[in-house]
XYZ file of C-alpha atoms in Angstrom:
655
model
C 65.412 -92.866 120.261
C 68.639 -94.806 121.364
C 71.623 -92.574 122.260
C 75.180 -92.930 120.957
C 76.423 -92.867 124.522
C 75.042 -94.404 127.764
C 74.293 -91.919 130.416
C 76.092 -92.122 133.846
C 74.046 -93.595 136.533
C 72.783 -91.738 139.547
C 74.817 -91.867 142.788
C 73.781 -95.167 144.731
C 73.432 -94.474 148.417
C 72.100 -96.173 151.458
C 70.810 -94.181 154.426
C 72.643 -95.593 157.305
C 74.181 -94.981 160.816
C 73.444 -96.560 164.262
C 74.775 -97.624 167.572
C 78.247 -95.807 167.700
C 80.614 -93.941 165.253
C 82.913 -96.989 165.094
C 79.939 -99.490 164.350
C 78.645 -97.033 161.662
C 82.014 -96.642 160.082
C 82.288 -100.476 159.677
C 78.831 -100.345 157.996
C 79.866 -97.575 155.606
C 83.033 -99.444 154.541
C 81.035 -102.468 154.016
C 78.575 -100.735 151.776
C 81.284 -98.978 149.596
C 82.835 -102.393 149.045
C 79.514 -103.662 147.763
C 79.434 -100.966 145.169
C 77.700 -98.123 146.804
C 79.140 -94.766 145.344
C 78.162 -92.078 147.941
C 77.561 -92.045 151.801
C 74.183 -90.869 153.350
C 74.530 -90.226 157.224
C 71.885 -90.933 159.654
C 72.367 -89.154 162.865
C 70.781 -90.022 166.174
C 67.852 -87.788 167.684
C 70.226 -86.186 170.328
C 72.678 -85.109 167.669
C 69.810 -83.708 165.301
C 68.187 -81.619 168.344
C 71.434 -80.422 169.714
C 71.889 -82.509 172.838
C 74.905 -84.372 174.110
C 74.361 -88.235 174.602
C 74.433 -87.768 178.445
C 71.619 -85.147 178.420
C 68.293 -86.215 180.216
C 66.408 -85.813 176.998
C 68.760 -88.131 175.271
C 67.984 -91.078 177.669
C 67.055 -94.079 175.613
C 67.534 -92.338 172.250
C 71.266 -92.592 171.744
C 72.208 -94.551 168.620
C 68.748 -95.624 167.884
C 67.785 -94.038 164.689
C 71.210 -92.962 163.593
C 74.688 -92.351 164.757
C 75.585 -90.208 167.811
C 78.255 -87.667 166.941
C 78.885 -85.522 170.281
C 82.240 -84.031 169.240
C 85.235 -84.251 166.981
C 86.485 -87.437 168.108
C 83.121 -89.205 167.182
C 83.368 -87.499 163.793
C 86.941 -88.927 163.310
C 85.878 -92.397 164.085
C 82.780 -92.058 161.749
C 85.046 -91.480 158.730
C 88.142 -93.625 159.997
C 89.871 -94.793 156.673
C 87.459 -93.228 154.355
C 89.304 -90.480 152.393
C 86.643 -87.461 152.562
C 88.373 -85.720 149.533
C 87.229 -88.914 147.429
C 83.814 -89.193 148.828
C 80.340 -87.604 148.211
C 78.720 -87.434 151.654
C 75.128 -86.538 152.281
C 74.301 -85.653 155.975
C 70.676 -85.568 156.974
C 71.271 -82.866 159.478
C 69.090 -79.614 159.930
C 68.943 -77.743 163.124
C 72.742 -78.780 163.865
C 73.726 -78.516 160.181
C 76.277 -75.669 160.739
C 77.883 -77.746 163.626
C 77.766 -81.001 161.922
C 79.434 -79.521 158.732
C 82.119 -77.908 160.901
C 83.061 -81.184 162.311
C 83.056 -82.585 158.887
C 85.558 -79.771 157.871
C 87.768 -80.418 160.901
C 87.989 -84.001 160.243
C 88.920 -83.508 156.506
C 91.478 -81.019 157.619
C 93.219 -83.633 159.920
C 93.196 -85.952 156.941
C 94.984 -83.501 154.859
C 92.128 -83.007 152.499
C 91.814 -79.997 150.110
C 88.617 -78.289 151.845
C 87.803 -76.514 148.501
C 87.442 -79.998 146.950
C 84.934 -81.533 149.387
C 81.662 -82.697 147.767
C 78.609 -83.738 149.504
C 75.247 -82.132 151.059
C 73.705 -80.911 154.226
C 70.225 -81.220 154.276
C 69.923 -77.862 156.246
C 66.115 -77.453 155.672
C 64.525 -76.183 158.890
C 61.173 -75.167 157.500
C 60.242 -78.871 156.831
C 61.224 -79.692 160.305
C 58.373 -77.456 161.606
C 55.961 -79.343 159.428
C 57.103 -82.927 159.660
C 60.181 -84.352 161.397
C 60.236 -81.925 164.338
C 64.192 -81.709 164.804
C 64.226 -77.949 164.975
C 65.604 -76.043 167.918
C 65.113 -72.230 167.377
C 62.326 -70.062 165.864
C 62.134 -69.853 162.210
C 63.882 -66.377 161.672
C 67.115 -67.327 163.108
C 66.967 -70.745 161.693
C 66.851 -69.161 158.258
C 69.593 -67.179 159.242
C 71.836 -70.096 159.930
C 70.781 -71.904 156.675
C 72.180 -68.970 154.704
C 75.177 -68.661 156.723
C 76.099 -72.160 155.744
C 75.281 -71.382 152.168
C 77.383 -68.186 152.139
C 80.268 -69.958 153.676
C 80.233 -72.907 151.244
C 80.337 -70.345 148.335
C 83.510 -68.935 149.559
C 85.353 -72.091 150.925
C 83.448 -75.275 149.738
C 82.430 -74.270 146.238
C 81.401 -77.948 145.294
C 79.335 -78.420 148.312
C 75.604 -78.310 148.334
C 74.802 -76.034 151.226
C 71.001 -77.117 151.339
C 68.668 -79.852 150.400
C 65.260 -78.556 150.130
C 63.482 -81.439 151.452
C 59.930 -82.448 150.543
C 60.651 -86.148 151.354
C 59.093 -85.541 154.633
C 56.256 -83.461 153.483
C 54.874 -86.450 151.724
C 55.497 -88.837 154.624
C 53.452 -86.157 156.479
C 50.501 -86.735 154.034
C 51.325 -83.988 151.605
C 49.490 -84.405 148.075
C 51.769 -83.811 145.039
C 50.495 -80.347 144.581
C 51.424 -79.417 148.297
C 54.712 -81.344 147.940
C 55.703 -79.190 144.824
C 54.450 -75.787 146.443
C 55.838 -76.139 149.995
C 59.301 -77.301 148.836
C 59.381 -74.527 146.278
C 58.193 -71.951 148.860
C 61.087 -73.040 151.044
C 63.711 -72.567 148.420
C 62.597 -69.220 147.466
C 62.407 -68.255 151.271
C 66.148 -69.470 151.529
C 67.200 -67.672 148.214
C 65.453 -64.434 149.013
C 67.530 -64.374 152.425
C 70.723 -65.400 150.761
C 70.654 -62.601 148.140
C 71.937 -60.065 150.802
C 74.694 -62.423 151.770
C 76.555 -62.995 148.423
C 77.916 -60.566 145.812
C 75.337 -60.182 142.952
C 77.627 -61.786 140.480
C 77.983 -65.046 142.319
C 74.198 -65.349 143.112
C 73.266 -67.278 139.991
C 75.941 -69.745 141.092
C 74.422 -70.108 144.405
C 71.035 -70.815 142.925
C 72.573 -73.679 140.931
C 73.863 -75.037 144.245
C 70.432 -75.565 145.887
C 69.470 -79.145 145.452
C 66.282 -80.930 146.424
C 65.488 -84.124 148.307
C 62.234 -85.667 147.328
C 59.858 -88.634 147.796
C 58.440 -90.919 145.388
C 55.183 -92.658 146.267
C 53.302 -95.834 144.787
C 51.416 -93.882 142.128
C 54.315 -93.875 140.131
C 53.000 -92.114 136.894
C 51.697 -89.376 138.957
C 55.079 -89.260 140.713
C 57.022 -89.149 137.533
C 54.822 -86.131 136.322
C 55.412 -84.502 139.802
C 59.160 -84.603 139.048
C 58.767 -83.281 135.446
C 56.574 -80.560 137.159
C 59.318 -79.874 139.672
C 62.032 -79.383 136.909
C 59.806 -77.035 134.767
C 58.531 -74.985 137.876
C 62.060 -74.585 139.211
C 63.577 -73.256 135.894
C 60.609 -70.829 135.760
C 61.167 -69.572 139.239
C 64.958 -69.392 138.578
C 64.351 -67.233 135.390
C 61.522 -64.996 136.365
C 62.128 -64.555 140.042
C 65.898 -64.451 140.290
C 66.902 -63.699 136.688
C 69.224 -66.693 136.308
C 70.134 -66.620 132.544
C 72.465 -69.751 132.619
C 70.161 -72.769 132.100
C 72.883 -75.053 133.825
C 71.960 -72.879 137.178
C 68.311 -73.374 136.634
C 68.647 -77.250 136.644
C 66.576 -79.004 139.051
C 69.117 -81.203 140.757
C 67.610 -83.692 143.315
C 68.196 -86.831 145.204
C 65.425 -89.105 146.275
C 64.456 -91.773 149.015
C 61.580 -93.498 147.870
C 58.306 -93.500 149.968
C 58.680 -95.205 153.642
C 55.249 -94.136 154.481
C 53.524 -96.764 152.334
C 55.702 -99.682 153.530
C 53.474 -102.216 155.438
C 53.959 -104.206 158.402
C 51.536 -106.762 156.868
C 53.062 -109.128 154.185
C 56.420 -106.875 154.151
C 57.659 -108.742 151.420
C 55.312 -106.907 149.039
C 57.362 -103.689 149.768
C 60.282 -105.036 147.617
C 57.748 -104.362 144.423
C 56.549 -100.952 146.023
C 60.282 -99.686 146.382
C 61.110 -100.814 142.673
C 57.969 -99.074 141.276
C 58.609 -96.114 143.213
C 62.286 -96.165 141.947
C 61.135 -96.069 138.432
C 59.151 -92.891 138.942
C 62.463 -90.982 139.505
C 64.522 -92.786 136.920
C 62.551 -93.489 133.819
C 62.227 -89.961 132.671
C 65.781 -88.681 131.668
C 64.887 -85.111 131.825
C 63.638 -85.444 135.302
C 65.959 -88.170 136.615
C 67.381 -88.080 140.195
C 71.007 -87.389 140.816
C 71.181 -89.610 143.618
C 68.904 -92.507 145.044
C 68.666 -94.275 148.312
C 66.104 -96.890 148.933
C 64.642 -98.086 152.191
C 64.562 -101.622 153.014
C 61.675 -103.870 152.575
C 61.359 -104.362 156.425
C 61.684 -100.934 157.780
C 58.039 -101.014 158.979
C 59.179 -103.973 161.197
C 62.313 -102.462 162.642
C 65.946 -101.776 161.996
C 67.033 -103.229 158.671
C 70.308 -105.639 158.793
C 73.180 -104.848 156.356
C 71.636 -107.723 154.085
C 68.336 -105.932 153.706
C 70.163 -102.754 152.673
C 72.226 -104.719 150.442
C 69.224 -105.815 148.580
C 67.834 -102.451 148.004
C 71.410 -101.339 146.643
C 71.306 -104.354 144.292
C 67.797 -103.160 142.981
C 69.498 -99.950 141.902
C 72.512 -101.593 140.285
C 70.351 -104.031 138.380
C 68.301 -101.090 137.075
C 71.151 -98.983 135.879
C 73.650 -101.713 134.751
C 71.601 -104.807 133.495
C 68.549 -102.796 131.839
C 68.884 -100.482 128.829
C 67.259 -97.531 130.640
C 70.418 -95.264 130.418
C 70.695 -95.710 126.543
C 67.555 -93.779 125.487
C 66.527 -90.114 125.275
C 63.601 -88.890 127.399
C 60.900 -91.670 126.978
C 57.960 -89.209 127.854
C 58.661 -86.018 125.756
C 55.586 -85.208 123.526
C 53.404 -87.785 125.523
C 49.928 -86.051 125.782
C 48.804 -87.945 128.813
C 52.056 -87.050 130.659
C 51.900 -83.379 129.609
C 48.088 -83.051 130.704
C 49.052 -84.344 134.180
C 52.118 -82.098 134.467
C 50.187 -79.044 133.488
C 47.592 -80.061 136.150
C 50.155 -80.510 138.841
C 51.613 -77.122 138.003
C 48.652 -75.302 138.241
C 47.653 -76.780 141.501
C 51.204 -75.909 142.843
C 51.064 -72.418 141.526
C 47.746 -71.759 143.374
C 49.389 -72.874 146.552
C 52.423 -70.948 146.128
C 50.310 -67.771 145.546
C 48.663 -68.404 148.778
C 52.015 -68.837 150.589
C 53.368 -65.768 149.045
C 50.242 -64.011 150.396
C 51.071 -64.887 153.783
C 54.634 -63.409 153.495
C 56.428 -66.767 152.325
C 57.123 -70.120 153.806
C 58.293 -68.621 157.147
C 55.179 -66.664 157.615
C 52.878 -69.684 156.275
C 54.270 -72.387 158.715
C 50.993 -72.690 160.617
C 48.933 -72.883 157.345
C 51.198 -75.644 155.774
C 51.093 -77.654 158.735
C 47.308 -77.674 159.199
C 47.213 -78.672 155.400
C 49.302 -81.428 155.960
C 47.249 -82.840 158.759
C 44.204 -82.351 156.871
C 45.656 -84.189 153.739
C 47.036 -87.002 155.910
C 43.672 -87.526 157.382
C 42.065 -87.790 153.998
C 44.668 -90.372 152.917
C 44.117 -92.393 155.936
C 40.231 -92.167 155.555
C 40.577 -93.663 152.048
C 42.540 -96.624 153.390
C 40.099 -97.155 156.118
C 37.102 -96.987 153.853
C 38.709 -99.219 151.167
C 38.523 -96.344 148.549
C 42.433 -96.568 148.367
C 43.658 -100.276 148.032
C 46.693 -101.334 150.027
C 47.464 -104.941 149.242
C 47.701 -106.977 152.323
C 46.290 -104.261 154.475
C 42.688 -103.588 153.526
C 42.408 -106.249 150.494
C 43.709 -109.753 150.081
C 44.889 -109.991 153.705
C 45.111 -113.662 153.715
C 48.357 -115.109 152.601
C 51.310 -117.435 153.416
C 53.524 -116.515 156.238
C 56.781 -114.788 155.216
C 59.868 -117.106 155.676
C 61.763 -113.737 155.363
C 60.343 -112.626 158.802
C 61.004 -115.823 160.417
C 63.762 -116.188 163.179
C 65.067 -114.048 165.944
C 67.519 -112.254 163.457
C 64.805 -110.992 161.119
C 65.630 -107.502 162.017
C 68.595 -105.861 163.452
C 68.444 -104.970 167.060
C 70.556 -102.068 168.349
C 73.217 -102.789 170.788
C 72.005 -102.369 174.307
C 75.599 -101.630 175.487
C 76.187 -98.989 172.874
C 74.690 -96.232 174.847
C 76.690 -96.830 177.927
C 79.664 -96.941 175.535
C 79.165 -93.606 174.094
C 78.549 -92.028 177.545
C 81.851 -93.704 178.755
C 83.713 -92.125 175.770
C 82.074 -88.732 176.121
C 83.022 -88.408 179.733
C 86.478 -89.152 178.756
C 86.437 -86.623 175.969
C 85.228 -83.780 177.979
C 87.853 -84.655 180.981
C 90.830 -84.717 178.601
C 90.299 -81.462 176.396
C 91.598 -78.033 177.366
C 88.774 -76.096 179.270
C 90.175 -72.612 178.490
C 90.382 -73.328 174.827
C 86.829 -74.642 174.809
C 85.603 -71.534 176.750
C 87.155 -69.069 174.395
C 85.667 -70.995 171.450
C 82.145 -70.760 172.954
C 82.514 -67.279 173.789
C 83.401 -66.427 170.110
C 80.434 -68.411 168.992
C 78.029 -66.563 171.268
C 79.502 -63.244 169.905
C 78.891 -64.192 166.431
C 75.352 -65.358 166.995
C 74.696 -62.127 168.771
C 76.415 -59.562 166.176
C 74.906 -61.391 163.158
C 78.287 -62.454 161.583
C 78.502 -65.895 159.793
C 78.080 -68.598 162.417
C 80.416 -71.015 160.542
C 84.036 -69.822 161.295
C 83.400 -69.777 164.968
C 81.555 -73.133 164.753
C 84.812 -74.671 162.979
C 86.830 -73.111 165.761
C 84.722 -74.938 168.254
C 85.026 -78.070 166.423
C 88.819 -78.009 166.626
C 88.618 -77.043 170.195
C 86.751 -80.019 171.191
C 83.486 -78.254 171.917
C 80.417 -80.948 172.121
C 77.196 -80.898 170.131
C 75.220 -79.963 173.198
C 77.382 -77.227 174.244
C 77.393 -75.691 170.684
C 73.461 -75.948 170.633
C 73.137 -74.419 174.194
C 74.794 -71.400 173.054
C 72.497 -71.220 170.051
C 69.381 -71.659 172.358
C 70.602 -69.091 174.771
C 70.928 -66.555 172.008
C 68.104 -67.271 169.732
C 65.624 -69.041 172.062
C 63.763 -72.439 171.774
C 60.473 -72.980 169.719
C 57.559 -75.132 169.803
C 56.110 -75.371 166.208
C 52.246 -75.532 165.610
C 50.755 -79.049 165.870
C 48.345 -78.553 162.981
C 45.673 -80.093 164.990
C 42.638 -77.570 165.598
C 40.545 -77.754 168.604
C 37.563 -77.427 166.180
C 36.370 -80.870 164.768
C 36.638 -81.271 161.131
C 33.955 -81.689 158.658
C 35.121 -85.758 158.193
C 32.337 -86.957 160.629
C 30.896 -89.394 158.176
C 30.778 -92.792 159.857
C 31.390 -91.463 163.298
C 27.717 -91.048 164.613
C 27.801 -94.281 166.566
C 31.386 -93.348 168.026
C 30.313 -89.838 168.768
C 27.143 -91.410 170.717
C 29.222 -93.626 172.723
C 31.631 -90.752 173.685
C 28.517 -88.809 174.741
C 27.238 -91.747 176.852
C 30.667 -92.487 178.693
C 31.098 -88.674 179.171
C 27.686 -88.442 180.732
C 28.493 -91.608 182.987
C 31.952 -89.881 183.814
C 30.311 -86.578 184.790
C 32.334 -84.650 182.347
C 33.703 -84.867 178.787
C 35.971 -87.772 178.171
C 39.682 -86.259 178.439
C 42.246 -87.805 176.299
C 45.885 -86.808 176.635
C 47.920 -87.563 173.601
C 51.854 -87.382 174.390
C 55.086 -87.621 172.613
C 57.928 -88.374 175.106
C 61.623 -88.212 174.017
C 63.145 -86.660 170.974
C 61.142 -88.252 168.274
C 59.517 -85.666 166.008
C 57.604 -87.807 163.717
C 54.094 -86.723 164.689
C 51.906 -87.959 162.123
C 50.394 -90.840 164.048
C 49.815 -88.759 167.196
C 48.231 -86.081 165.030
C 45.866 -88.332 163.353
C 44.887 -90.073 166.644
C 44.264 -86.601 168.280
C 42.300 -85.342 165.377
C 40.062 -88.452 165.088
C 39.386 -88.376 168.997
C 38.393 -84.818 168.498
C 36.157 -85.715 165.716
C 34.546 -88.452 167.838
C 33.709 -85.722 170.561
C 36.497 -86.367 173.014
C 38.264 -83.400 174.710
C 41.874 -83.796 173.771
C 45.062 -82.303 174.962
C 48.016 -82.573 172.281
C 50.958 -80.297 172.785
C 52.981 -81.624 170.185
C 56.558 -83.125 170.281
C 59.557 -83.544 172.498
C 57.891 -83.906 175.794
C 59.606 -84.996 179.058
C 58.001 -87.909 181.085
C 57.434 -85.294 183.973
C 55.825 -82.828 181.542
C 53.353 -85.663 180.563
C 52.420 -86.550 183.990
C 51.997 -83.048 185.061
C 49.551 -82.498 181.954
C 47.718 -85.605 182.982
C 47.427 -84.053 186.589
C 46.352 -80.770 185.349
C 43.939 -81.949 182.916
C 42.583 -84.839 185.158
C 42.986 -87.093 182.027
C 40.845 -90.195 181.681
C 43.112 -91.958 179.283
C 46.848 -91.232 178.077
C 48.377 -92.155 174.613
C 51.908 -92.187 174.147
C 53.419 -92.253 170.566
C 57.192 -93.329 170.193
C 58.606 -94.113 166.622
C 62.282 -93.814 167.484
C 62.525 -97.396 168.824
C 62.909 -96.131 172.436
C 59.390 -97.217 173.604
C 60.677 -99.449 176.288
C 62.707 -96.884 178.515
C 60.455 -93.967 177.783
C 57.282 -95.795 178.520
C 58.698 -97.414 181.818
C 59.691 -93.804 182.924
C 56.289 -92.497 182.210
C 54.481 -95.379 183.808
C 56.799 -95.139 187.006
C 56.077 -91.477 187.276
C 52.396 -91.813 186.962
C 52.328 -94.382 189.973
C 54.549 -92.122 191.966
C 52.113 -89.383 191.409
C 49.033 -91.398 192.453
C 47.828 -91.509 188.790
C 48.551 -95.384 188.135
C 44.691 -95.737 187.635
C 44.800 -93.880 184.481
C 44.903 -96.368 181.422
C 47.835 -95.950 179.085
C 48.009 -96.937 175.287
C 51.185 -96.840 173.332
C 51.823 -96.620 169.535
C 55.018 -97.192 167.422
C 56.991 -99.641 165.511
C 56.946 -102.076 168.392
C 57.978 -105.625 167.917
C 56.027 -108.342 169.382
C 58.528 -109.083 172.115
C 58.718 -105.389 173.070
C 54.723 -105.409 173.212
C 55.054 -108.059 175.681
C 57.200 -106.049 177.860
C 55.008 -102.958 177.655
C 52.002 -105.121 178.845
C 53.782 -106.259 181.743
C 54.420 -102.553 182.610
C 50.899 -102.080 182.623
C 50.221 -100.692 179.243
C 46.440 -101.328 178.506
C 46.612 -101.418 174.560
C 49.503 -101.420 172.053
C 49.302 -100.084 168.346
C 51.697 -100.524 165.453
C 51.486 -99.441 161.729
C 49.252 -102.396 160.857
C 46.526 -100.951 163.120
C 45.293 -98.544 160.488
C 41.489 -98.446 161.578
C 41.645 -95.551 163.743
C 37.693 -95.959 164.574
C 38.690 -99.239 166.149
C 41.218 -97.532 168.386
C 38.718 -95.017 169.367
C 36.388 -97.654 170.309
C 39.014 -99.186 172.522
C 39.648 -96.033 174.169
C 35.985 -95.367 174.998
C 35.849 -99.164 176.467
C 38.920 -98.529 178.529
C 37.330 -95.559 180.448
C 33.770 -96.590 180.578
C 32.777 -96.712 184.064
C 29.339 -98.509 183.719
C 29.136 -102.008 184.634
C 28.261 -103.490 181.398
C 31.544 -102.106 179.928
C 33.595 -104.565 181.817
C 31.417 -107.542 180.692
């Protein structure tokens, strides 16, 4: 049925940020001029994990996957000439969310904005960081405390601000089934609200329930994804009513933003990704009763490298055409009463409830982190196995691979390359900032921050004082690390082989033969140097190697090159695999290779995986890397055969 009035469209966003604050500011102003209606800020890995740009762990990572923000001056430059009181800003920030929000508030104050009128969101979901992206700093309990500190502070001072985006997006990227995405996200939301109940007056709690928002993923099975969103709406309404007694329906509304699936974007025939992105967008816009409040779309060429402004513009135009040229926003919900939709929604809700019961039995999301991580690794392994076997069709990857070369990928400027001078520029400005600030004011602010962290008072007021005083991101996070301690999340990769050994008999036999020739079990060390926390590929390589009979070492994310070399020494590794998806493969691999040679381990073959352009692959081979794998290398068994061949000492192996 046609409505009498057309609905307002969702917020149009583009996830963006790179190189430096000034370069990102120019990109934002350009996107706003093209009709974008909200900002979505991507921060670089040092900023996300609480390190200054000049820290040893930040080397090679500055400005790569987002913008570096080390202090108030950077935040000031990021939003220069963008009036924050007129903006709706989403910040993809988690472990350092209290700090980045403090910097944002300090800049808004400088602009003369009414702080209570600020609108936007901090993602502020640490639990999914332990499960997927890996930008956590502290153990789960103090991390949960800081999430709810932010929520309690915004209730009092920033009433229009969303203090948390429960983020299931990365769960699907890590392999979650629709039922797992539903359950793990809802379990995270209830963990936060259970903790928040003790921090706000009872009469204000329903309003805080209404401020929780979600950030979800939409995959290519768009009917299932549409049903998943309807299931989210119904389950959240049910939880708010029964668990929290929220009577006002507007506070039970499932409010969500979305970025559609990046996991399914293919390096092969990348132009096909345009269709994938469109279909996935329909999943979160077609059903009025489960429509996204904000949508940001990846660019068609993200599997190849950093998108250019034109590529992001193309995705923005897709949203604008859907919202303004079609008649989508003129109708009531198109799916109410549809029996096929209702059956699928019911099935998804049933599966999600079973998972939620399991998590509740473990004490909630915080207590179930290891369980949820292992489920994601297993689900992702099943997804990859389906693509390998052909049971799941991916056009241009495992079917219809032949095709015309894409003119879109031709030429040297087909993808954007991060400015090689950006890191040096950032370091120069950081040094100047530290030299010019008042050291006594900084010290006093950090002392107050430490006291608040220790005595349990809200972390936000002293963090805002730190922001105004000129404290840096690394200094703020160092206090948090000192008080709460650091943490290493479970990898989800069990040492025990899985039951997915079908088709591995030949490989297992080869591993046995090579191990016998080596005189001990073939030892494969998988390492993730740098700050990149996207561990899906490393986990799947480690798990498949284990199932093939190799002896694996995989300690998880955020290892220094020195730690990887030491592990290779201690374990007497036969082969080393390095996984880097942040674009920092050249400096990090070079450092590992140099340190291996200096330690007398230059004979150990090294393989590397990541989003690695052809010209970078040539550089890595010149460094001595034996094999290089990118997202197009989806046949894990072929990689396993390469590993066996690399370390086979028998004369025939070289022929």
